[in-house]
mmCIF file of C-alpha atoms and ligand atoms in Angstrom:
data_model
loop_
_atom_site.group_PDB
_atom_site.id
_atom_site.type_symbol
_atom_site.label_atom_id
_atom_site.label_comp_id
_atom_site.label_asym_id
_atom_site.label_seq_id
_atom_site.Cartn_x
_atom_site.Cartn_y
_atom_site.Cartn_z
ATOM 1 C CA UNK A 1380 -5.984 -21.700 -3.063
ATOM 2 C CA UNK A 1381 -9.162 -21.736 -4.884
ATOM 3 C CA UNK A 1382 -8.497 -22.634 -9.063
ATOM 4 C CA UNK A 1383 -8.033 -20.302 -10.789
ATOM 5 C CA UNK A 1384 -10.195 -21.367 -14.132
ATOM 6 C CA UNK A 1385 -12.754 -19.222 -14.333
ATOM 7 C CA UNK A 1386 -12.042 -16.657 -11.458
ATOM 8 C CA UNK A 1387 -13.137 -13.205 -11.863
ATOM 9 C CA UNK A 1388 -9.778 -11.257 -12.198
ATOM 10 C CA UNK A 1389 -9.676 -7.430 -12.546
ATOM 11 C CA UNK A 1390 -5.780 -5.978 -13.132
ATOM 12 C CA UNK A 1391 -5.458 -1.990 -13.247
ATOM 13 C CA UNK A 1392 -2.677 -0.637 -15.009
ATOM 14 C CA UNK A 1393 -2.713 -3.800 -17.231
ATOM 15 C CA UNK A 1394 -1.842 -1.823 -20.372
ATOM 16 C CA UNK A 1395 1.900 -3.077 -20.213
ATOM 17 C CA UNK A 1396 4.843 -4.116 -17.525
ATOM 18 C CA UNK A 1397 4.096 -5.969 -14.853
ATOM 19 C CA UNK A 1398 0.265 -5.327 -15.104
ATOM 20 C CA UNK A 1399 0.031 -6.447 -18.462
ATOM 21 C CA UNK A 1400 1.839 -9.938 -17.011
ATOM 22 C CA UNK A 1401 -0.096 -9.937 -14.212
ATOM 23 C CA UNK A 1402 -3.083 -10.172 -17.106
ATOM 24 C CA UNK A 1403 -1.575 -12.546 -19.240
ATOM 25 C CA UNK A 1404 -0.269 -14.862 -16.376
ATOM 26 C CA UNK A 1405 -3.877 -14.891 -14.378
ATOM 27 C CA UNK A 1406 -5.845 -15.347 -18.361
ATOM 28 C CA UNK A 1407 -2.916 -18.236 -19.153
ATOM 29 C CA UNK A 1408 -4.499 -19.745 -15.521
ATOM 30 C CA UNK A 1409 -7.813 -19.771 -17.311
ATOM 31 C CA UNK A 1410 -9.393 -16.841 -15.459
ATOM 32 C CA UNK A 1411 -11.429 -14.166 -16.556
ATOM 33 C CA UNK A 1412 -9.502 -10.913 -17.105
ATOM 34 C CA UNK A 1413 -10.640 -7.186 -16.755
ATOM 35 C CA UNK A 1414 -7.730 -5.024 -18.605
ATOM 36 C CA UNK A 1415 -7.777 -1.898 -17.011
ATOM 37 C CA UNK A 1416 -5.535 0.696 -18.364
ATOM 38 C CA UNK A 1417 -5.715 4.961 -18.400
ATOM 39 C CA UNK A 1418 -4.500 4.806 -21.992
ATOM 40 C CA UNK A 1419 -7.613 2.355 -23.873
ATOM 41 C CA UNK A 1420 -5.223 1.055 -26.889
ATOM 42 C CA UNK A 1421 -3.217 0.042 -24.413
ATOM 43 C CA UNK A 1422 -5.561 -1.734 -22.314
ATOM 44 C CA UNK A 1423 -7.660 -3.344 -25.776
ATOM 45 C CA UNK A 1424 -4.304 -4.473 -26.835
ATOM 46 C CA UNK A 1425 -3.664 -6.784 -24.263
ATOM 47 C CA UNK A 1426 -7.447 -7.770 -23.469
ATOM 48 C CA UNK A 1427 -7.457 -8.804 -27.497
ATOM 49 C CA UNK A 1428 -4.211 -11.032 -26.833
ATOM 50 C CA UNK A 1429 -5.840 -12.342 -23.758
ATOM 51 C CA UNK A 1430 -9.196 -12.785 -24.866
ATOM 52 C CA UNK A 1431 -10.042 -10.482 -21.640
ATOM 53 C CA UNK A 1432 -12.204 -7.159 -21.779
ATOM 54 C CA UNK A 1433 -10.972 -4.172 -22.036
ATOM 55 C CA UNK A 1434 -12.042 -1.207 -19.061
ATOM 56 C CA UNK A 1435 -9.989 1.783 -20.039
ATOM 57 C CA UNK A 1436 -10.043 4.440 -17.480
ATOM 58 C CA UNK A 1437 -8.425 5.862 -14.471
ATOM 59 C CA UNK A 1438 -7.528 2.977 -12.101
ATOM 60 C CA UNK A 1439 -8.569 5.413 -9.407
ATOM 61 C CA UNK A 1440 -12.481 5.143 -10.155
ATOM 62 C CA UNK A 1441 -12.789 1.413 -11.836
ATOM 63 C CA UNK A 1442 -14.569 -0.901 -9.262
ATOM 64 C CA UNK A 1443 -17.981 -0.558 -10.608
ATOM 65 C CA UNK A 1444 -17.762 -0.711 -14.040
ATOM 66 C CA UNK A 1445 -15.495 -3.233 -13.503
ATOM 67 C CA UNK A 1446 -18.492 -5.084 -11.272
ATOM 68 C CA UNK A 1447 -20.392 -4.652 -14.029
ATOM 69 C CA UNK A 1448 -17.956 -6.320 -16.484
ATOM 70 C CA UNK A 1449 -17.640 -9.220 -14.372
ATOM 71 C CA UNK A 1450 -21.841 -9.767 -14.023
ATOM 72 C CA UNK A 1451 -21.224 -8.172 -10.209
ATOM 73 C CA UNK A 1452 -18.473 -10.009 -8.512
ATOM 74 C CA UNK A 1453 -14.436 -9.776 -8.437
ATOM 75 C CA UNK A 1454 -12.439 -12.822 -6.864
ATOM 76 C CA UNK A 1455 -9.495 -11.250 -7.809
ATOM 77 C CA UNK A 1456 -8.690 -7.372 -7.290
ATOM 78 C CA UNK A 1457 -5.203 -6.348 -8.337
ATOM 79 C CA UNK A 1458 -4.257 -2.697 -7.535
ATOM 80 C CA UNK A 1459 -1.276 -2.496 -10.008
ATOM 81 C CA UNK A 1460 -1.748 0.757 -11.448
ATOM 82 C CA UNK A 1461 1.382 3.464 -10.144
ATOM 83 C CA UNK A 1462 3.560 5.965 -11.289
ATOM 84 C CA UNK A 1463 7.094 7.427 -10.059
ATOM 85 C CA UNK A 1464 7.223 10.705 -10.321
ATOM 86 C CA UNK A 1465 10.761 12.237 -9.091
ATOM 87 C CA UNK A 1466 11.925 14.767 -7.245
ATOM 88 C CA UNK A 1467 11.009 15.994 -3.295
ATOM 89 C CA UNK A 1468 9.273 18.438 -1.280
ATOM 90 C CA UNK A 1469 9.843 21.026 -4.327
ATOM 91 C CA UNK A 1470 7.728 18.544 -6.639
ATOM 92 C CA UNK A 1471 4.358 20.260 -7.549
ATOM 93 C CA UNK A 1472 1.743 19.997 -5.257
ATOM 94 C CA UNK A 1473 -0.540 18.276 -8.135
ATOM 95 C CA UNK A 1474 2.639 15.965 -8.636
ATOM 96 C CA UNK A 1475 2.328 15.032 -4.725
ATOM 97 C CA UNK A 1476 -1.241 14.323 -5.087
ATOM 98 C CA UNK A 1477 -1.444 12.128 -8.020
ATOM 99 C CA UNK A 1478 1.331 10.073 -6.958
ATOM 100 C CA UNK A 1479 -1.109 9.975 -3.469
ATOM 101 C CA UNK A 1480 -4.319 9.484 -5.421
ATOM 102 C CA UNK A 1481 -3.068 6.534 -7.726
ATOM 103 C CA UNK A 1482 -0.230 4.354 -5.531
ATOM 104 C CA UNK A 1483 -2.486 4.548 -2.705
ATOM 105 C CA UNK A 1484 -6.211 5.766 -2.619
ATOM 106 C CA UNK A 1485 -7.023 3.639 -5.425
ATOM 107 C CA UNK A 1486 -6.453 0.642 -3.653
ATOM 108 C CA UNK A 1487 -8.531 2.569 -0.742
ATOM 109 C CA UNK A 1488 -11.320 3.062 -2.578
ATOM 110 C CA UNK A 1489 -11.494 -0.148 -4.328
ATOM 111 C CA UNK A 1490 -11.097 -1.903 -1.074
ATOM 112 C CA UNK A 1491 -14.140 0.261 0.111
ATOM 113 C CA UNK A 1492 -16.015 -0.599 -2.819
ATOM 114 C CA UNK A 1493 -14.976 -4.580 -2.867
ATOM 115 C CA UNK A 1494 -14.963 -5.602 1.058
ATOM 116 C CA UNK A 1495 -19.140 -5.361 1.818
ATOM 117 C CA UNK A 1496 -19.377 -7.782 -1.002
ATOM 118 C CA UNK A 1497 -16.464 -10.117 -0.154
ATOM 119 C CA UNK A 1498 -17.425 -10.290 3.217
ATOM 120 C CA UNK A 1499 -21.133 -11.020 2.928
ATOM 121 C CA UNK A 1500 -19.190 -13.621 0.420
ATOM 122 C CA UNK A 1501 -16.738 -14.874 2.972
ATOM 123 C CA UNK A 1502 -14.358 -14.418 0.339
ATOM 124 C CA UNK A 1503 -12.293 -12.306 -1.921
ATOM 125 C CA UNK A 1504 -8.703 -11.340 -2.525
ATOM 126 C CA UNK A 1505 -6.429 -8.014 -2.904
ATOM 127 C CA UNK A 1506 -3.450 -7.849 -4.283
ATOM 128 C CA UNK A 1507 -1.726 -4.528 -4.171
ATOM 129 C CA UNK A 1508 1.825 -3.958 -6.414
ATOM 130 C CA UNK A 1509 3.868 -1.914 -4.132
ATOM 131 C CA UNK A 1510 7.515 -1.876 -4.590
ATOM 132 C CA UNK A 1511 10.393 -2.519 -2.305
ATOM 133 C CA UNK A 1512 10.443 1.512 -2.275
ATOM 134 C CA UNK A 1513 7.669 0.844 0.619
ATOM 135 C CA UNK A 1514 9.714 -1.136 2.866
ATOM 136 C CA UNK A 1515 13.146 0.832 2.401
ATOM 137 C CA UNK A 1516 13.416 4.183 0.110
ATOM 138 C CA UNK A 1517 13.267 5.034 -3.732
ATOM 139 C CA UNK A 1518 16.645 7.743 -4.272
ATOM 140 C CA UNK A 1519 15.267 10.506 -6.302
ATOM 141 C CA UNK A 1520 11.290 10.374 -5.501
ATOM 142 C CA UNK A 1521 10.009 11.449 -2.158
ATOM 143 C CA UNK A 1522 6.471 10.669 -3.688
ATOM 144 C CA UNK A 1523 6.890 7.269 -4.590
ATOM 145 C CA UNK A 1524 8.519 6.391 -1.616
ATOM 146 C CA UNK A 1525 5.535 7.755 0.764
ATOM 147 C CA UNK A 1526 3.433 6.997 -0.935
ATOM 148 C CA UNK A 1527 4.236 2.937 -1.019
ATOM 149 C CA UNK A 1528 4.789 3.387 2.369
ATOM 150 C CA UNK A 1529 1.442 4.277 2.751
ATOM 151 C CA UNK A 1530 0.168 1.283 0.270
ATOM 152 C CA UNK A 1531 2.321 -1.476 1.907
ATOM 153 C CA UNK A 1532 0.921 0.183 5.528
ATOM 154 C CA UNK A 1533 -2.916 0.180 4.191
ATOM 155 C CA UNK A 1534 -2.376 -3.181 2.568
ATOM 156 C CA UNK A 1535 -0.980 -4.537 5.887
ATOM 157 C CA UNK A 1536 -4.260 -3.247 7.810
ATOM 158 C CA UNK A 1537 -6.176 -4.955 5.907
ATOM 159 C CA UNK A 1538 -4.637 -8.227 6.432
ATOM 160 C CA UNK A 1539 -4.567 -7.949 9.968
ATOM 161 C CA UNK A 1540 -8.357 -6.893 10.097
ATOM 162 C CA UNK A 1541 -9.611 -9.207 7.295
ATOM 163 C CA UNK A 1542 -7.862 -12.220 7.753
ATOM 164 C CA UNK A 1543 -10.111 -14.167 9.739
ATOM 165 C CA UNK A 1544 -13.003 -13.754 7.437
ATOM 166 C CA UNK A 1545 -11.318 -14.899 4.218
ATOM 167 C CA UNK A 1546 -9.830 -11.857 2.818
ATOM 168 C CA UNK A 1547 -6.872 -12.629 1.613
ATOM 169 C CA UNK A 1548 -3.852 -9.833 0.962
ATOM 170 C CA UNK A 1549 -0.988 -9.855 -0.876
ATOM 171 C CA UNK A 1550 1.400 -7.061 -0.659
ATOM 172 C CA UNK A 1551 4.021 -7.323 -4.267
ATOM 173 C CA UNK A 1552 7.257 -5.647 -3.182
ATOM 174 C CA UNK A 1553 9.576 -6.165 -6.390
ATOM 175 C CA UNK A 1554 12.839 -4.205 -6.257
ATOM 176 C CA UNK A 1555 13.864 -3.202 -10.456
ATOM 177 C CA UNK A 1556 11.799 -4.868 -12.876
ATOM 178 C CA UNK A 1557 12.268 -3.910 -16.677
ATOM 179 C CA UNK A 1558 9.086 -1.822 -17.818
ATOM 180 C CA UNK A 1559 8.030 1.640 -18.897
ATOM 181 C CA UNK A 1560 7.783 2.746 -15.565
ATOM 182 C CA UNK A 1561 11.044 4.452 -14.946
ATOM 183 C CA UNK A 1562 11.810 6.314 -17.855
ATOM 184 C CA UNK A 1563 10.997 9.537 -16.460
ATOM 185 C CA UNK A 1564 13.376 8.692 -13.087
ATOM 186 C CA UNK A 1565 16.459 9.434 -14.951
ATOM 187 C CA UNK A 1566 19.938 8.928 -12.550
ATOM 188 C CA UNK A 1567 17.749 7.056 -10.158
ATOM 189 C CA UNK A 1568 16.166 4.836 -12.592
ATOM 190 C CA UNK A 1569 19.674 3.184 -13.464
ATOM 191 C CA UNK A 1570 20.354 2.386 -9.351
ATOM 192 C CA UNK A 1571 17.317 0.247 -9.318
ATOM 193 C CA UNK A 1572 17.822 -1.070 -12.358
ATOM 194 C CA UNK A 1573 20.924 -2.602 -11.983
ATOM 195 C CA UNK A 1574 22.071 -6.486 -12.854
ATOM 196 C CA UNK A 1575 19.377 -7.022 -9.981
ATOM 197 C CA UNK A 1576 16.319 -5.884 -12.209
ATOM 198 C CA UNK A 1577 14.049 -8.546 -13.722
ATOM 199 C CA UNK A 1578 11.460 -9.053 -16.238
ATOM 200 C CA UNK A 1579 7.653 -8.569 -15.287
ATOM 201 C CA UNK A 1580 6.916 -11.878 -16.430
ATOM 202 C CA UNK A 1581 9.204 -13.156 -13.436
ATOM 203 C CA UNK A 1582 7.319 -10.406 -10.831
ATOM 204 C CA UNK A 1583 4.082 -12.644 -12.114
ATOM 205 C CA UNK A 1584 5.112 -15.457 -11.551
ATOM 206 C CA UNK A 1585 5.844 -14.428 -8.352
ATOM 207 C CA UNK A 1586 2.176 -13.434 -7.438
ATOM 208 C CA UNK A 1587 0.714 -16.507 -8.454
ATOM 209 C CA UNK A 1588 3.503 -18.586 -6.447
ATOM 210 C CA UNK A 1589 3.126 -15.776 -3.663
ATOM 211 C CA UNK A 1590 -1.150 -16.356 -3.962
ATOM 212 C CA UNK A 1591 -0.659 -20.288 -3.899
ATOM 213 C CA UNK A 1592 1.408 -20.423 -0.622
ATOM 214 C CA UNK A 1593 -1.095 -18.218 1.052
ATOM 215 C CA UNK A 1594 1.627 -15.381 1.658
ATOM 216 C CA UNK A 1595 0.908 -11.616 2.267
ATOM 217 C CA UNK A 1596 4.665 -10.606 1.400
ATOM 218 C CA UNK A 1597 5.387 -10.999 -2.199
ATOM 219 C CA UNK A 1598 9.115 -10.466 -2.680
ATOM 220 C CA UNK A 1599 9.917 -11.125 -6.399
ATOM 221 C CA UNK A 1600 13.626 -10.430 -5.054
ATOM 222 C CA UNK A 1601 14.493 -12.310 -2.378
ATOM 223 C CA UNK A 1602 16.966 -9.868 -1.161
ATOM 224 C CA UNK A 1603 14.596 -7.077 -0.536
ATOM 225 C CA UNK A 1604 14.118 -8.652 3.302
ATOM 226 C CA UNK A 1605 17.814 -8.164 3.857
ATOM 227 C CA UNK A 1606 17.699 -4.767 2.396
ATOM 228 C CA UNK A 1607 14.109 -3.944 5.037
ATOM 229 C CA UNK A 1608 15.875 -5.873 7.634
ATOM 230 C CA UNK A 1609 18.617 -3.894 7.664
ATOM 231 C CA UNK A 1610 16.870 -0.758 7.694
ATOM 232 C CA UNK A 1611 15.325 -2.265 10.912
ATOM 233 C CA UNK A 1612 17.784 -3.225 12.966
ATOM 234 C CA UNK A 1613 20.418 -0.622 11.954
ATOM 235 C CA UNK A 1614 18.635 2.510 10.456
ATOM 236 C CA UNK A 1615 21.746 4.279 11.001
ATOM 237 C CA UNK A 1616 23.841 2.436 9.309
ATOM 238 C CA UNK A 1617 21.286 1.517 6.050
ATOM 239 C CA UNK A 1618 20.434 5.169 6.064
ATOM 240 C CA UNK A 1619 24.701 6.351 5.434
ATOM 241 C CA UNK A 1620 24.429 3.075 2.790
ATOM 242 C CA UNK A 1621 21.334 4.881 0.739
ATOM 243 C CA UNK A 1622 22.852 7.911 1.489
ATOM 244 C CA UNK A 1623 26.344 7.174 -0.042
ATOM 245 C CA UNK A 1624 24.390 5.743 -3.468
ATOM 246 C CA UNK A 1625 22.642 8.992 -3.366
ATOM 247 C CA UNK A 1626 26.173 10.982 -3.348
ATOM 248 C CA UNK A 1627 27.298 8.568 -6.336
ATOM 249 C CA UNK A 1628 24.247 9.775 -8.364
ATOM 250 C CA UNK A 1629 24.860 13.646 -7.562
ATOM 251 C CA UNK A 1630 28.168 12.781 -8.431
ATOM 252 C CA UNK A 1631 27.368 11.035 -12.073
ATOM 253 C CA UNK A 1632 24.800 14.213 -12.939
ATOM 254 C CA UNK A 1633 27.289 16.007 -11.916
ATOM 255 C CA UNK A 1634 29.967 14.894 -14.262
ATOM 256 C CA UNK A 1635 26.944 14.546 -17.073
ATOM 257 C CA UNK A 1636 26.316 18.299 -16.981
ATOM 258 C CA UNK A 1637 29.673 19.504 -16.507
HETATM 259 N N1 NAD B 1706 9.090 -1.193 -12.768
HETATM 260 C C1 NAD B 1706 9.608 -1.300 -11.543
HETATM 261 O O1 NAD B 1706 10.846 -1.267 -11.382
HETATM 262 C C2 NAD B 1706 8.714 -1.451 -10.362
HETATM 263 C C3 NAD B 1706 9.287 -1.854 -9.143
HETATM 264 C C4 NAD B 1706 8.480 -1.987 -8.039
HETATM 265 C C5 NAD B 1706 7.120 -1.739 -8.126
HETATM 266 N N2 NAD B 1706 6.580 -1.341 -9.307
HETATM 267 C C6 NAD B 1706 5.139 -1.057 -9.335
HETATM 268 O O2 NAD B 1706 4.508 -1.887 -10.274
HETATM 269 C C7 NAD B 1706 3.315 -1.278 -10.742
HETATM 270 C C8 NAD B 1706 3.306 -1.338 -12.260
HETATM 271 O O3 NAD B 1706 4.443 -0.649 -12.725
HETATM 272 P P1 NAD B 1706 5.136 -0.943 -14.122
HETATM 273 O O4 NAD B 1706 6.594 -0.949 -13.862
HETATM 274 O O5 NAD B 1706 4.505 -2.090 -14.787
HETATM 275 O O6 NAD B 1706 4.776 0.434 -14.858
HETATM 276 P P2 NAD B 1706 4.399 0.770 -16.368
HETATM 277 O O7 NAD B 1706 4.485 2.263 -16.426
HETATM 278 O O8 NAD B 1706 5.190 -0.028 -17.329
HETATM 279 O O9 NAD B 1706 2.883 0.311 -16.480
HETATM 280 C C9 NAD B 1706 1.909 0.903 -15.694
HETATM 281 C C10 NAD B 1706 0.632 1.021 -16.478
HETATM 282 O O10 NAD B 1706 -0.315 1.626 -15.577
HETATM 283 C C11 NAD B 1706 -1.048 2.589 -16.287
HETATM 284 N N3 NAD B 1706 -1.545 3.586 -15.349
HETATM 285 C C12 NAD B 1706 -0.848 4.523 -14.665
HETATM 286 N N4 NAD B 1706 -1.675 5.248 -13.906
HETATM 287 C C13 NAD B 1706 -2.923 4.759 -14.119
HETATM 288 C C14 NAD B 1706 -4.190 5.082 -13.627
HETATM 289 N N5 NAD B 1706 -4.378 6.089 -12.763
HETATM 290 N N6 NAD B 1706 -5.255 4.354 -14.039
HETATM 291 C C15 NAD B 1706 -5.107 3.355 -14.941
HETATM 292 N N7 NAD B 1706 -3.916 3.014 -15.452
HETATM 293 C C16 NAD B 1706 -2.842 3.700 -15.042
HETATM 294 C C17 NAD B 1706 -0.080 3.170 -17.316
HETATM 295 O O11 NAD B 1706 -0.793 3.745 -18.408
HETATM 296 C C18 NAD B 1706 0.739 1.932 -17.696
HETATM 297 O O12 NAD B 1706 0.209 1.301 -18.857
HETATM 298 C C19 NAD B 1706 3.333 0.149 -10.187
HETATM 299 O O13 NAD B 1706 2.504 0.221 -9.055
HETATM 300 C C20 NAD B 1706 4.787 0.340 -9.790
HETATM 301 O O14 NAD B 1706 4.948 1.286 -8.776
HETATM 302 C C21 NAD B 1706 7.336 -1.212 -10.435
#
């Protein structure tokens, strides 16, 4: 790998959690750091600690200005920004299509904006936070699970495509990791957040052990391939496991509301 010191590093979704690590981590490695963040104090909070700049504004539309920031190229693109909303095929259909627009067609569209430059450069590298939710399920959110489906699928493609001339891809597939995220997931928030759940700093560290090996599967938990192998070679028998955790939750709101 390439040093890091003075790489061109742009993080969306860098406000806090694992972004904000993500920033601190790559800025600790001596790199140049682009905060991105929807809410701006968030994102100037963290640039000030990191002695980054700040580029508040939705992850979904960034590349550019971030470009611009960064005097017109990015080594480093990390496509961190997400949300969880819950529920299924009753969820909104504006619900549906933010979850769509920001887990997944932001890293689309910055790939589309990123890849004529990186490959006239030979060079450049995606990194895409997707969760474990895209290799197995997420109980309680039908659009957080297909959607990073579809980001761990897209992120995949462009491995296989872009491999040979020096893209590199990196896929981050933590399970529970303790950050703002899930406060909204109620019941289902406490499954993944069991003993198992980590700190972002540790889901950093990850990526930069995960970028240094060369590897496109970053699995901050190591179990998560037993959990997707599972699901591989016996989707029965993972799909009556997920489904029995899923009865224990009704179960719990159950008893909560009664
Ligand atoms: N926390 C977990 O358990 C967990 C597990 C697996 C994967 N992930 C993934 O990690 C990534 C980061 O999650 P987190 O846990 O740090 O969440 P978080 O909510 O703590 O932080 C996410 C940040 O992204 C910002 N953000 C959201 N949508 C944005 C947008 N459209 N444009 C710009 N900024 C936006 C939010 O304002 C927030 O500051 C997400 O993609 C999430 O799906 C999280």
């Amino acid at each position: 790998m390439e040093s890091l010191i003075g790489a061109k590093v742009v993080v969306t979704g860098a406000g806090r959690g694992i972004g904000a690590a993500l920033a601190r981590r790559f800025a600790a490695e001596g790199a140049q750091v682009v905060v991105n963040d929807r809410h701006p104090e968030r994102a100037g909070a963290v640039a000030a600690e990191i002695g980054g700049t700040a580029l508040p504004g939705d992850a979904c539309a960034i590349v550019p200005a971030a470009l611009d920031a960064l005097g017109g190229t990015v080594d480093i693109f990390c496509a961190n920004a997400g949300i969880a909303p819950t529920g299924g095929p009753e969820t909104p259909e504006e619900v549906w299509d933010s979850a769509l627009e920001v887990n997944l067609k932001a890293h689309v569209r910055a790939a589309r904006e990123l890849l004529p430059g990186w490959l006239e450069r030979g060079r450049g590298r995606f990194v895409a936070t997707v969760s474990a939710a895209g290799m197995t399920t997420m109980i309680g959110s039908a659009p957080y699970s297909v959607s990073k489906h579809a980001a761990l699928a897209f992120a995949e493609w462009l491995a296989v495509t872009y491999r040979h001339r020096g893209i590199e891809v990196h896929a981050v597939c933590p399970r529970g990791v303790r950050t703002g995220l899930h406060h909204v997931s109620e019941g289902s928030a406490d499954l993944m957040l069991t003993s198992a759940a980590i700190g972002p700093e540790e889901v950093a560290d990850a990526v930069l052990k995960g970028i240094e090996e060369g590897r496109f599967l970053i699995l901050p938990h190591p179990e998560a391939a037993d959990h997707a192998a599972a699901r591989v070679t016996d989707h029965e028998g993972w799909l009556d496991g997920i489904n029995v955790l899923q009865q224990r939750l009704e179960d719990r709101n159950r008893r909560a509301t009664a």
